[in-house]
């Protein structure tokens, strides 16, 4: 019961209430057995998500004072909280303390540490943790590889990321949508749009369905590389799968780039795609098309769009 209450209050950011209930339980009003490691882990996580790292650390220390066993579950929760805020030195100290306490790290522990070190741009430290993981006989999983690949791409180390992707498949670890999207995102950032398209095709060939992040990453990259025919095809696929990107700015970019390339039909298809995906169209979207239709002396089409703007009460 205590755990459930702490979880619910934490979810709604009622952290002081959750804390009071947890510590009232420890003072004797309720059996001390009601206060579990899970309840502390939940509150540590809730304070972390609220950005109050110091309270998470205090709660972690309080567990020892109360004689509660701190297993790897507690350490993992603490690592996630402090690394989210870039406290990589503190994470290293607590990692050493964990080993001194005789608590063995798990694959999940290392996945959190790798993620945090790359987030703090500590490549050397991330590599050392990965070596430590392997020396303990802990095999990486798809999350480990996704984290490493993303981390190496952040440091523009494309070759290393590619090797890890190949190594993952060689170990019969099936890449998921995050694996492919991470590779695709890295190639787009490195300006290797042809490689990104190959990964996109490989992804579909493996039966892995692209998600909103995949399309949101690939489409702007195709625009920047002026591959507008490919962009039109990918947009068509996105509409066919009825996947709306999280960032609607991609449509304005697509529309502007298609107009710049002189393909006004493709630019018009972008507007149609927005309507089919139930994405709100704004005056700016119509404005780009109207301006370019006028420049191409297609005044009838420009007038029709203006009529639609008034009909939909956008202007």
PDB file of C-alpha atoms in Angstrom:
ATOM      1  CA  UNK A   1       0.000   0.000   0.000  1.00  0.00           C
ATOM      2  CA  UNK A   2       2.800   2.392   0.945  1.00  0.00           C
ATOM      3  CA  UNK A   3       4.603   1.649  -2.326  1.00  0.00           C
ATOM      4  CA  UNK A   4       1.476   2.290  -4.413  1.00  0.00           C
ATOM      5  CA  UNK A   5       0.763   5.607  -2.661  1.00  0.00           C
ATOM      6  CA  UNK A   6       4.372   6.773  -3.107  1.00  0.00           C
ATOM      7  CA  UNK A   7       4.282   5.806  -6.802  1.00  0.00           C
ATOM      8  CA  UNK A   8       1.004   7.615  -7.469  1.00  0.00           C
ATOM      9  CA  UNK A   9       2.022  10.778  -5.594  1.00  0.00           C
ATOM     10  CA  UNK A  10       5.386  10.731  -7.377  1.00  0.00           C
ATOM     11  CA  UNK A  11       3.671  10.447 -10.754  1.00  0.00           C
ATOM     12  CA  UNK A  12       1.716  13.621  -9.979  1.00  0.00           C
ATOM     13  CA  UNK A  13       4.793  15.435  -8.599  1.00  0.00           C
ATOM     14  CA  UNK A  14       3.376  15.517  -5.031  1.00  0.00           C
ATOM     15  CA  UNK A  15       6.836  14.740  -3.724  1.00  0.00           C
ATOM     16  CA  UNK A  16       6.579  16.235  -0.243  1.00  0.00           C
ATOM     17  CA  UNK A  17       3.377  14.282   0.380  1.00  0.00           C
ATOM     18  CA  UNK A  18       5.054  11.074  -0.783  1.00  0.00           C
ATOM     19  CA  UNK A  19       8.060  11.774   1.411  1.00  0.00           C
ATOM     20  CA  UNK A  20       5.899  12.420   4.478  1.00  0.00           C
ATOM     21  CA  UNK A  21       4.014   9.159   4.021  1.00  0.00           C
ATOM     22  CA  UNK A  22       7.237   7.216   3.551  1.00  0.00           C
ATOM     23  CA  UNK A  23       8.931   8.699   6.613  1.00  0.00           C
ATOM     24  CA  UNK A  24       5.840   8.528   8.821  1.00  0.00           C
ATOM     25  CA  UNK A  25       5.850   4.819   8.099  1.00  0.00           C
ATOM     26  CA  UNK A  26       9.444   4.555   9.280  1.00  0.00           C
ATOM     27  CA  UNK A  27       8.696   6.335  12.592  1.00  0.00           C
ATOM     28  CA  UNK A  28       6.503   3.566  13.935  1.00  0.00           C
ATOM     29  CA  UNK A  29       2.915   4.506  13.014  1.00  0.00           C
ATOM     30  CA  UNK A  30       2.970   1.647  10.521  1.00  0.00           C
ATOM     31  CA  UNK A  31       5.058  -1.507  10.540  1.00  0.00           C
ATOM     32  CA  UNK A  32       8.578  -0.752   9.368  1.00  0.00           C
ATOM     33  CA  UNK A  33       8.213  -3.779   7.078  1.00  0.00           C
ATOM     34  CA  UNK A  34       5.875  -1.619   4.984  1.00  0.00           C
ATOM     35  CA  UNK A  35       8.846   0.530   3.947  1.00  0.00           C
ATOM     36  CA  UNK A  36      10.632  -1.313   1.183  1.00  0.00           C
ATOM     37  CA  UNK A  37      13.534  -0.661  -1.132  1.00  0.00           C
ATOM     38  CA  UNK A  38      11.008  -0.324  -3.972  1.00  0.00           C
ATOM     39  CA  UNK A  39       9.286   2.586  -2.215  1.00  0.00           C
ATOM     40  CA  UNK A  40      12.609   4.428  -1.859  1.00  0.00           C
ATOM     41  CA  UNK A  41      13.562   3.632  -5.464  1.00  0.00           C
ATOM     42  CA  UNK A  42      10.247   5.080  -6.651  1.00  0.00           C
ATOM     43  CA  UNK A  43      10.774   8.327  -4.687  1.00  0.00           C
ATOM     44  CA  UNK A  44      14.428   8.612  -5.765  1.00  0.00           C
ATOM     45  CA  UNK A  45      13.254   8.349  -9.375  1.00  0.00           C
ATOM     46  CA  UNK A  46      10.429  10.878  -8.847  1.00  0.00           C
ATOM     47  CA  UNK A  47      12.773  13.499  -7.336  1.00  0.00           C
ATOM     48  CA  UNK A  48      15.183  12.846 -10.219  1.00  0.00           C
ATOM     49  CA  UNK A  49      12.523  13.421 -12.860  1.00  0.00           C
ATOM     50  CA  UNK A  50      11.653  16.680 -11.078  1.00  0.00           C
ATOM     51  CA  UNK A  51      15.331  17.700 -11.340  1.00  0.00           C
ATOM     52  CA  UNK A  52      15.894  17.698  -7.554  1.00  0.00           C
ATOM     53  CA  UNK A  53      19.037  15.563  -7.566  1.00  0.00           C
ATOM     54  CA  UNK A  54      20.187  16.424  -4.038  1.00  0.00           C
ATOM     55  CA  UNK A  55      16.970  14.977  -2.553  1.00  0.00           C
ATOM     56  CA  UNK A  56      17.446  11.751  -4.498  1.00  0.00           C
ATOM     57  CA  UNK A  57      20.968  11.454  -3.100  1.00  0.00           C
ATOM     58  CA  UNK A  58      19.729  12.170   0.468  1.00  0.00           C
ATOM     59  CA  UNK A  59      17.073   9.463   0.147  1.00  0.00           C
ATOM     60  CA  UNK A  60      19.684   7.012  -1.090  1.00  0.00           C
ATOM     61  CA  UNK A  61      21.868   7.748   1.954  1.00  0.00           C
ATOM     62  CA  UNK A  62      18.849   7.575   4.281  1.00  0.00           C
ATOM     63  CA  UNK A  63      18.265   3.961   3.246  1.00  0.00           C
ATOM     64  CA  UNK A  64      21.559   2.979   4.865  1.00  0.00           C
ATOM     65  CA  UNK A  65      20.695   4.874   8.062  1.00  0.00           C
ATOM     66  CA  UNK A  66      17.397   2.954   8.279  1.00  0.00           C
ATOM     67  CA  UNK A  67      19.153  -0.349   7.758  1.00  0.00           C
ATOM     68  CA  UNK A  68      17.499  -0.987   4.402  1.00  0.00           C
ATOM     69  CA  UNK A  69      19.528  -3.117   1.991  1.00  0.00           C
ATOM     70  CA  UNK A  70      20.592  -1.159  -1.091  1.00  0.00           C
ATOM     71  CA  UNK A  71      20.667  -3.628  -3.960  1.00  0.00           C
ATOM     72  CA  UNK A  72      21.665  -2.968  -7.555  1.00  0.00           C
ATOM     73  CA  UNK A  73      18.102  -1.716  -8.108  1.00  0.00           C
ATOM     74  CA  UNK A  74      18.724   1.296  -5.808  1.00  0.00           C
ATOM     75  CA  UNK A  75      22.093   2.031  -7.382  1.00  0.00           C
ATOM     76  CA  UNK A  76      20.615   1.887 -10.889  1.00  0.00           C
ATOM     77  CA  UNK A  77      17.917   4.391  -9.895  1.00  0.00           C
ATOM     78  CA  UNK A  78      20.542   6.731  -8.423  1.00  0.00           C
ATOM     79  CA  UNK A  79      22.835   6.445 -11.461  1.00  0.00           C
ATOM     80  CA  UNK A  80      19.967   7.368 -13.770  1.00  0.00           C
ATOM     81  CA  UNK A  81      19.078  10.439 -11.702  1.00  0.00           C
ATOM     82  CA  UNK A  82      22.589  11.858 -11.327  1.00  0.00           C
ATOM     83  CA  UNK A  83      23.717  11.082 -14.878  1.00  0.00           C
ATOM     84  CA  UNK A  84      20.627  12.737 -16.344  1.00  0.00           C
ATOM     85  CA  UNK A  85      22.020  15.926 -14.797  1.00  0.00           C
ATOM     86  CA  UNK A  86      25.572  15.307 -16.028  1.00  0.00           C
ATOM     87  CA  UNK A  87      27.048  14.371 -12.609  1.00  0.00           C
ATOM     88  CA  UNK A  88      29.422  11.825 -14.119  1.00  0.00           C
ATOM     89  CA  UNK A  89      32.100  12.197 -11.403  1.00  0.00           C
ATOM     90  CA  UNK A  90      29.527  11.484  -8.708  1.00  0.00           C
ATOM     91  CA  UNK A  91      28.364   8.445 -10.694  1.00  0.00           C
ATOM     92  CA  UNK A  92      31.927   7.114 -10.806  1.00  0.00           C
ATOM     93  CA  UNK A  93      32.270   7.553  -7.022  1.00  0.00           C
ATOM     94  CA  UNK A  94      29.020   5.706  -6.333  1.00  0.00           C
ATOM     95  CA  UNK A  95      30.014   2.969  -8.771  1.00  0.00           C
ATOM     96  CA  UNK A  96      33.200   2.368  -6.773  1.00  0.00           C
ATOM     97  CA  UNK A  97      31.195   2.485  -3.520  1.00  0.00           C
ATOM     98  CA  UNK A  98      28.792  -0.080  -4.936  1.00  0.00           C
ATOM     99  CA  UNK A  99      31.641  -2.476  -5.701  1.00  0.00           C
ATOM    100  CA  UNK A 100      33.066  -1.976  -2.177  1.00  0.00           C
ATOM    101  CA  UNK A 101      29.655  -2.878  -0.727  1.00  0.00           C
ATOM    102  CA  UNK A 102      29.787  -6.129  -2.685  1.00  0.00           C
ATOM    103  CA  UNK A 103      26.916  -5.208  -4.997  1.00  0.00           C
ATOM    104  CA  UNK A 104      27.532  -6.555  -8.499  1.00  0.00           C
ATOM    105  CA  UNK A 105      26.532  -4.411 -11.488  1.00  0.00           C
ATOM    106  CA  UNK A 106      24.191  -5.922 -14.079  1.00  0.00           C
ATOM    107  CA  UNK A 107      23.844  -5.332 -17.803  1.00  0.00           C
ATOM    108  CA  UNK A 108      21.161  -2.751 -17.006  1.00  0.00           C
ATOM    109  CA  UNK A 109      23.616  -0.932 -14.705  1.00  0.00           C
ATOM    110  CA  UNK A 110      26.203  -0.691 -17.480  1.00  0.00           C
ATOM    111  CA  UNK A 111      23.584   0.417 -20.022  1.00  0.00           C
ATOM    112  CA  UNK A 112      22.689   3.331 -17.718  1.00  0.00           C
ATOM    113  CA  UNK A 113      26.347   4.221 -17.117  1.00  0.00           C
ATOM    114  CA  UNK A 114      27.185   4.126 -20.838  1.00  0.00           C
ATOM    115  CA  UNK A 115      24.169   6.289 -21.658  1.00  0.00           C
ATOM    116  CA  UNK A 116      25.139   8.808 -18.957  1.00  0.00           C
ATOM    117  CA  UNK A 117      28.800   9.010 -19.938  1.00  0.00           C
ATOM    118  CA  UNK A 118      27.958   9.648 -23.599  1.00  0.00           C
ATOM    119  CA  UNK A 119      25.384  12.212 -22.481  1.00  0.00           C
ATOM    120  CA  UNK A 120      28.198  13.983 -20.579  1.00  0.00           C
ATOM    121  CA  UNK A 121      30.483  13.571 -23.618  1.00  0.00           C
ATOM    122  CA  UNK A 122      32.924  11.368 -21.658  1.00  0.00           C
ATOM    123  CA  UNK A 123      33.951   8.969 -24.429  1.00  0.00           C
ATOM    124  CA  UNK A 124      37.011   7.550 -22.658  1.00  0.00           C
ATOM    125  CA  UNK A 125      35.029   6.823 -19.494  1.00  0.00           C
ATOM    126  CA  UNK A 126      32.251   5.169 -21.523  1.00  0.00           C
ATOM    127  CA  UNK A 127      34.815   2.941 -23.252  1.00  0.00           C
ATOM    128  CA  UNK A 128      36.312   1.967 -19.870  1.00  0.00           C
ATOM    129  CA  UNK A 129      32.885   0.993 -18.522  1.00  0.00           C
ATOM    130  CA  UNK A 130      32.233  -1.064 -21.658  1.00  0.00           C
ATOM    131  CA  UNK A 131      35.550  -2.878 -21.178  1.00  0.00           C
ATOM    132  CA  UNK A 132      34.683  -3.461 -17.501  1.00  0.00           C
ATOM    133  CA  UNK A 133      31.340  -4.888 -18.568  1.00  0.00           C
ATOM    134  CA  UNK A 134      32.966  -7.359 -20.965  1.00  0.00           C
ATOM    135  CA  UNK A 135      35.643  -8.327 -18.412  1.00  0.00           C
ATOM    136  CA  UNK A 136      32.850  -9.355 -16.027  1.00  0.00           C
ATOM    137  CA  UNK A 137      31.439 -11.686 -18.672  1.00  0.00           C
ATOM    138  CA  UNK A 138      28.313  -9.564 -19.158  1.00  0.00           C
ATOM    139  CA  UNK A 139      27.220  -9.729 -22.796  1.00  0.00           C
ATOM    140  CA  UNK A 140      25.827  -6.570 -24.438  1.00  0.00           C
ATOM    141  CA  UNK A 141      22.208  -6.538 -25.622  1.00  0.00           C
ATOM    142  CA  UNK A 142      20.420  -4.427 -28.224  1.00  0.00           C
ATOM    143  CA  UNK A 143      20.153  -1.491 -25.750  1.00  0.00           C
ATOM    144  CA  UNK A 144      23.918  -1.590 -25.129  1.00  0.00           C
ATOM    145  CA  UNK A 145      24.670  -1.499 -28.845  1.00  0.00           C
ATOM    146  CA  UNK A 146      22.119   1.249 -29.535  1.00  0.00           C
ATOM    147  CA  UNK A 147      23.698   3.356 -26.767  1.00  0.00           C
ATOM    148  CA  UNK A 148      27.231   2.782 -28.055  1.00  0.00           C
ATOM    149  CA  UNK A 149      26.315   3.468 -31.691  1.00  0.00           C
ATOM    150  CA  UNK A 150      24.525   6.686 -30.758  1.00  0.00           C
ATOM    151  CA  UNK A 151      27.463   7.708 -28.547  1.00  0.00           C
ATOM    152  CA  UNK A 152      30.070   7.168 -31.268  1.00  0.00           C
ATOM    153  CA  UNK A 153      27.995   9.115 -33.780  1.00  0.00           C
ATOM    154  CA  UNK A 154      27.883  12.019 -31.292  1.00  0.00           C
ATOM    155  CA  UNK A 155      31.667  12.088 -31.531  1.00  0.00           C
ATOM    156  CA  UNK A 156      31.521  11.854 -35.363  1.00  0.00           C
ATOM    157  CA  UNK A 157      33.177   8.426 -35.184  1.00  0.00           C
ATOM    158  CA  UNK A 158      31.222   6.922 -38.077  1.00  0.00           C
ATOM    159  CA  UNK A 159      33.555   3.965 -38.687  1.00  0.00           C
ATOM    160  CA  UNK A 160      33.342   2.802 -35.061  1.00  0.00           C
ATOM    161  CA  UNK A 161      29.533   3.083 -35.112  1.00  0.00           C
ATOM    162  CA  UNK A 162      29.373   1.037 -38.337  1.00  0.00           C
ATOM    163  CA  UNK A 163      31.617  -1.677 -36.846  1.00  0.00           C
ATOM    164  CA  UNK A 164      29.353  -1.948 -33.792  1.00  0.00           C
ATOM    165  CA  UNK A 165      26.273  -2.241 -36.006  1.00  0.00           C
ATOM    166  CA  UNK A 166      27.903  -5.075 -37.965  1.00  0.00           C
ATOM    167  CA  UNK A 167      29.136  -6.707 -34.729  1.00  0.00           C
ATOM    168  CA  UNK A 168      25.627  -6.600 -33.252  1.00  0.00           C
ATOM    169  CA  UNK A 169      24.156  -8.435 -36.247  1.00  0.00           C
ATOM    170  CA  UNK A 170      27.087 -10.876 -36.197  1.00  0.00           C
ATOM    171  CA  UNK A 171      26.109 -11.824 -32.622  1.00  0.00           C
ATOM    172  CA  UNK A 172      22.552 -12.568 -33.764  1.00  0.00           C
ATOM    173  CA  UNK A 173      21.222  -9.574 -31.855  1.00  0.00           C
ATOM    174  CA  UNK A 174      18.344  -8.343 -34.009  1.00  0.00           C
ATOM    175  CA  UNK A 175      18.455  -4.556 -34.576  1.00  0.00           C
ATOM    176  CA  UNK A 176      15.187  -2.844 -33.618  1.00  0.00           C
ATOM    177  CA  UNK A 177      13.618   0.390 -34.848  1.00  0.00           C
ATOM    178  CA  UNK A 178      15.859   2.391 -32.472  1.00  0.00           C
ATOM    179  CA  UNK A 179      18.995   0.688 -33.860  1.00  0.00           C
ATOM    180  CA  UNK A 180      18.131   1.527 -37.471  1.00  0.00           C
ATOM    181  CA  UNK A 181      16.922   5.053 -36.675  1.00  0.00           C
ATOM    182  CA  UNK A 182      20.114   5.732 -34.683  1.00  0.00           C
ATOM    183  CA  UNK A 183      22.241   4.623 -37.653  1.00  0.00           C
ATOM    184  CA  UNK A 184      20.108   6.685 -40.004  1.00  0.00           C
ATOM    185  CA  UNK A 185      20.328   9.750 -37.760  1.00  0.00           C
ATOM    186  CA  UNK A 186      24.114   9.404 -37.510  1.00  0.00           C
ATOM    187  CA  UNK A 187      24.526   9.176 -41.276  1.00  0.00           C
ATOM    188  CA  UNK A 188      22.273  12.212 -41.830  1.00  0.00           C
ATOM    189  CA  UNK A 189      24.308  14.226 -39.280  1.00  0.00           C
ATOM    190  CA  UNK A 190      27.523  13.164 -41.054  1.00  0.00           C
ATOM    191  CA  UNK A 191      26.109  14.217 -44.435  1.00  0.00           C
ATOM    192  CA  UNK A 192      26.117  10.614 -45.723  1.00  0.00           C
ATOM    193  CA  UNK A 193      22.560  10.645 -47.036  1.00  0.00           C
ATOM    194  CA  UNK A 194      23.070   7.721 -49.446  1.00  0.00           C
ATOM    195  CA  UNK A 195      24.127   5.525 -46.525  1.00  0.00           C
ATOM    196  CA  UNK A 196      21.070   6.732 -44.596  1.00  0.00           C
ATOM    197  CA  UNK A 197      18.821   5.653 -47.489  1.00  0.00           C
ATOM    198  CA  UNK A 198      20.518   2.221 -47.575  1.00  0.00           C
ATOM    199  CA  UNK A 199      19.832   1.779 -43.856  1.00  0.00           C
ATOM    200  CA  UNK A 200      16.212   2.847 -44.444  1.00  0.00           C
ATOM    201  CA  UNK A 201      15.800   0.193 -47.139  1.00  0.00           C
ATOM    202  CA  UNK A 202      17.568  -2.451 -45.021  1.00  0.00           C
ATOM    203  CA  UNK A 203      15.260  -1.606 -42.146  1.00  0.00           C
ATOM    204  CA  UNK A 204      12.134  -2.242 -44.236  1.00  0.00           C
ATOM    205  CA  UNK A 205      13.724  -5.349 -45.752  1.00  0.00           C
ATOM    206  CA  UNK A 206      14.146  -6.762 -42.224  1.00  0.00           C
ATOM    207  CA  UNK A 207      10.474  -6.175 -41.495  1.00  0.00           C
ATOM    208  CA  UNK A 208      11.174  -3.366 -39.001  1.00  0.00           C
ATOM    209  CA  UNK A 209       8.577  -0.611 -39.357  1.00  0.00           C
ATOM    210  CA  UNK A 210       9.880   3.000 -39.401  1.00  0.00           C
ATOM    211  CA  UNK A 211       8.403   5.264 -36.729  1.00  0.00           C
ATOM    212  CA  UNK A 212       7.776   9.006 -36.491  1.00  0.00           C
ATOM    213  CA  UNK A 213      11.389   9.693 -35.431  1.00  0.00           C
ATOM    214  CA  UNK A 214      12.713   7.750 -38.438  1.00  0.00           C
ATOM    215  CA  UNK A 215      10.731   9.900 -40.888  1.00  0.00           C
ATOM    216  CA  UNK A 216      11.427  13.151 -38.982  1.00  0.00           C
ATOM    217  CA  UNK A 217      15.157  12.405 -39.232  1.00  0.00           C
ATOM    218  CA  UNK A 218      15.310  11.237 -42.842  1.00  0.00           C
ATOM    219  CA  UNK A 219      13.124  13.834 -44.569  1.00  0.00           C
ATOM    220  CA  UNK A 220      15.101  16.984 -43.550  1.00  0.00           C
ATOM    221  CA  UNK A 221      18.313  15.137 -44.470  1.00  0.00           C
ATOM    222  CA  UNK A 222      16.964  14.433 -47.965  1.00  0.00           C
ATOM    223  CA  UNK A 223      16.002  18.104 -48.308  1.00  0.00           C
ATOM    224  CA  UNK A 224      19.487  19.275 -47.289  1.00  0.00           C
ATOM    225  CA  UNK A 225      21.033  16.867 -49.824  1.00  0.00           C
ATOM    226  CA  UNK A 226      18.566  18.138 -52.474  1.00  0.00           C
ATOM    227  CA  UNK A 227      17.249  14.614 -53.089  1.00  0.00           C
ATOM    228  CA  UNK A 228      13.711  15.810 -53.663  1.00  0.00           C
ATOM    229  CA  UNK A 229      12.459  12.801 -55.666  1.00  0.00           C
ATOM    230  CA  UNK A 230      13.459  10.513 -52.777  1.00  0.00           C
ATOM    231  CA  UNK A 231      11.882  12.949 -50.294  1.00  0.00           C
ATOM    232  CA  UNK A 232       8.604  12.755 -52.215  1.00  0.00           C
ATOM    233  CA  UNK A 233       8.667   8.935 -52.104  1.00  0.00           C
ATOM    234  CA  UNK A 234       9.450   8.854 -48.370  1.00  0.00           C
ATOM    235  CA  UNK A 235       6.653  11.361 -47.682  1.00  0.00           C
ATOM    236  CA  UNK A 236       4.245   9.140 -49.630  1.00  0.00           C
ATOM    237  CA  UNK A 237       5.296   6.165 -47.523  1.00  0.00           C
ATOM    238  CA  UNK A 238       4.806   8.131 -44.322  1.00  0.00           C
ATOM    239  CA  UNK A 239       1.254   9.065 -45.361  1.00  0.00           C
ATOM    240  CA  UNK A 240       0.524   5.497 -46.457  1.00  0.00           C
ATOM    241  CA  UNK A 241       1.551   4.208 -43.018  1.00  0.00           C
ATOM    242  CA  UNK A 242      -0.362   7.113 -41.407  1.00  0.00           C
ATOM    243  CA  UNK A 243       2.597   8.182 -39.261  1.00  0.00           C
ATOM    244  CA  UNK A 244       2.682  11.837 -38.255  1.00  0.00           C
ATOM    245  CA  UNK A 245       6.089  13.292 -37.293  1.00  0.00           C
ATOM    246  CA  UNK A 246       6.515  14.836 -33.864  1.00  0.00           C
ATOM    247  CA  UNK A 247       7.959  18.038 -35.335  1.00  0.00           C
ATOM    248  CA  UNK A 248       5.579  19.553 -37.886  1.00  0.00           C
ATOM    249  CA  UNK A 249       8.302  21.953 -39.093  1.00  0.00           C
ATOM    250  CA  UNK A 250       9.437  19.189 -41.456  1.00  0.00           C
ATOM    251  CA  UNK A 251       6.451  19.947 -43.725  1.00  0.00           C
ATOM    252  CA  UNK A 252       7.369  23.602 -44.194  1.00  0.00           C
ATOM    253  CA  UNK A 253      10.929  22.567 -45.060  1.00  0.00           C
ATOM    254  CA  UNK A 254       9.711  19.956 -47.550  1.00  0.00           C
ATOM    255  CA  UNK A 255       7.331  22.417 -49.174  1.00  0.00           C
ATOM    256  CA  UNK A 256       9.956  25.149 -49.498  1.00  0.00           C
ATOM    257  CA  UNK A 257      12.571  22.734 -50.900  1.00  0.00           C
ATOM    258  CA  UNK A 258      10.177  21.254 -53.462  1.00  0.00           C
ATOM    259  CA  UNK A 259       9.276  24.775 -54.607  1.00  0.00           C
ATOM    260  CA  UNK A 260      12.964  25.675 -54.824  1.00  0.00           C
ATOM    261  CA  UNK A 261      13.535  22.548 -56.937  1.00  0.00           C
ATOM    262  CA  UNK A 262      10.742  23.718 -59.239  1.00  0.00           C
ATOM    263  CA  UNK A 263       8.417  20.793 -58.535  1.00  0.00           C
ATOM    264  CA  UNK A 264       5.224  22.585 -57.556  1.00  0.00           C
ATOM    265  CA  UNK A 265       3.126  19.416 -57.821  1.00  0.00           C
ATOM    266  CA  UNK A 266       5.331  17.765 -55.187  1.00  0.00           C
ATOM    267  CA  UNK A 267       5.004  20.907 -53.027  1.00  0.00           C
ATOM    268  CA  UNK A 268       1.216  20.643 -53.350  1.00  0.00           C
ATOM    269  CA  UNK A 269       1.432  16.986 -52.315  1.00  0.00           C
ATOM    270  CA  UNK A 270       3.050  18.093 -49.046  1.00  0.00           C
ATOM    271  CA  UNK A 271      -0.050  20.140 -48.219  1.00  0.00           C
ATOM    272  CA  UNK A 272      -2.279  17.179 -49.130  1.00  0.00           C
ATOM    273  CA  UNK A 273      -0.134  14.935 -46.911  1.00  0.00           C
ATOM    274  CA  UNK A 274      -0.675  17.290 -43.969  1.00  0.00           C
ATOM    275  CA  UNK A 275      -4.432  17.193 -44.469  1.00  0.00           C
ATOM    276  CA  UNK A 276      -4.455  13.368 -44.737  1.00  0.00           C
ATOM    277  CA  UNK A 277      -2.390  13.085 -41.543  1.00  0.00           C
ATOM    278  CA  UNK A 278      -4.784  15.481 -39.740  1.00  0.00           C
ATOM    279  CA  UNK A 279      -1.987  17.991 -39.145  1.00  0.00           C
ATOM    280  CA  UNK A 280      -3.244  21.605 -38.815  1.00  0.00           C
ATOM    281  CA  UNK A 281      -2.401  23.681 -41.888  1.00  0.00           C
ATOM    282  CA  UNK A 282      -1.488  27.320 -41.341  1.00  0.00           C
ATOM    283  CA  UNK A 283      -1.444  30.460 -43.451  1.00  0.00           C
ATOM    284  CA  UNK A 284       2.340  30.085 -43.845  1.00  0.00           C
ATOM    285  CA  UNK A 285       1.984  26.721 -45.608  1.00  0.00           C
ATOM    286  CA  UNK A 286      -0.512  28.135 -48.095  1.00  0.00           C
ATOM    287  CA  UNK A 287       1.577  31.299 -48.416  1.00  0.00           C
ATOM    288  CA  UNK A 288       4.616  29.388 -49.689  1.00  0.00           C
ATOM    289  CA  UNK A 289       2.531  27.682 -52.372  1.00  0.00           C
ATOM    290  CA  UNK A 290       0.609  30.820 -53.373  1.00  0.00           C
ATOM    291  CA  UNK A 291       3.845  32.790 -53.765  1.00  0.00           C
ATOM    292  CA  UNK A 292       5.469  30.097 -55.894  1.00  0.00           C
ATOM    293  CA  UNK A 293       2.355  29.542 -58.027  1.00  0.00           C
ATOM    294  CA  UNK A 294       2.334  33.291 -58.749  1.00  0.00           C
ATOM    295  CA  UNK A 295       6.029  33.247 -59.673  1.00  0.00           C
ATOM    296  CA  UNK A 296       5.276  30.417 -62.126  1.00  0.00           C
ATOM    297  CA  UNK A 297       2.316  32.427 -63.534  1.00  0.00           C
ATOM    298  CA  UNK A 298      -0.119  29.760 -62.284  1.00  0.00           C
ATOM    299  CA  UNK A 299      -2.573  32.353 -61.008  1.00  0.00           C
ATOM    300  CA  UNK A 300      -5.635  30.071 -61.136  1.00  0.00           C
ATOM    301  CA  UNK A 301      -4.011  27.625 -58.704  1.00  0.00           C
ATOM    302  CA  UNK A 302      -2.931  30.508 -56.451  1.00  0.00           C
ATOM    303  CA  UNK A 303      -6.508  31.849 -56.401  1.00  0.00           C
ATOM    304  CA  UNK A 304      -7.933  28.428 -55.515  1.00  0.00           C
ATOM    305  CA  UNK A 305      -5.567  28.159 -52.564  1.00  0.00           C
ATOM    306  CA  UNK A 306      -6.522  31.639 -51.387  1.00  0.00           C
ATOM    307  CA  UNK A 307     -10.201  30.656 -51.611  1.00  0.00           C
ATOM    308  CA  UNK A 308      -9.470  27.581 -49.458  1.00  0.00           C
ATOM    309  CA  UNK A 309      -7.726  29.780 -46.885  1.00  0.00           C
ATOM    310  CA  UNK A 310     -10.831  31.956 -46.581  1.00  0.00           C
ATOM    311  CA  UNK A 311     -13.204  28.977 -46.712  1.00  0.00           C
ATOM    312  CA  UNK A 312     -11.341  27.276 -43.830  1.00  0.00           C
ATOM    313  CA  UNK A 313     -11.240  30.617 -41.955  1.00  0.00           C
ATOM    314  CA  UNK A 314      -7.460  30.393 -41.647  1.00  0.00           C
ATOM    315  CA  UNK A 315      -7.367  34.046 -42.769  1.00  0.00           C
TER     316      UNK A 315
END
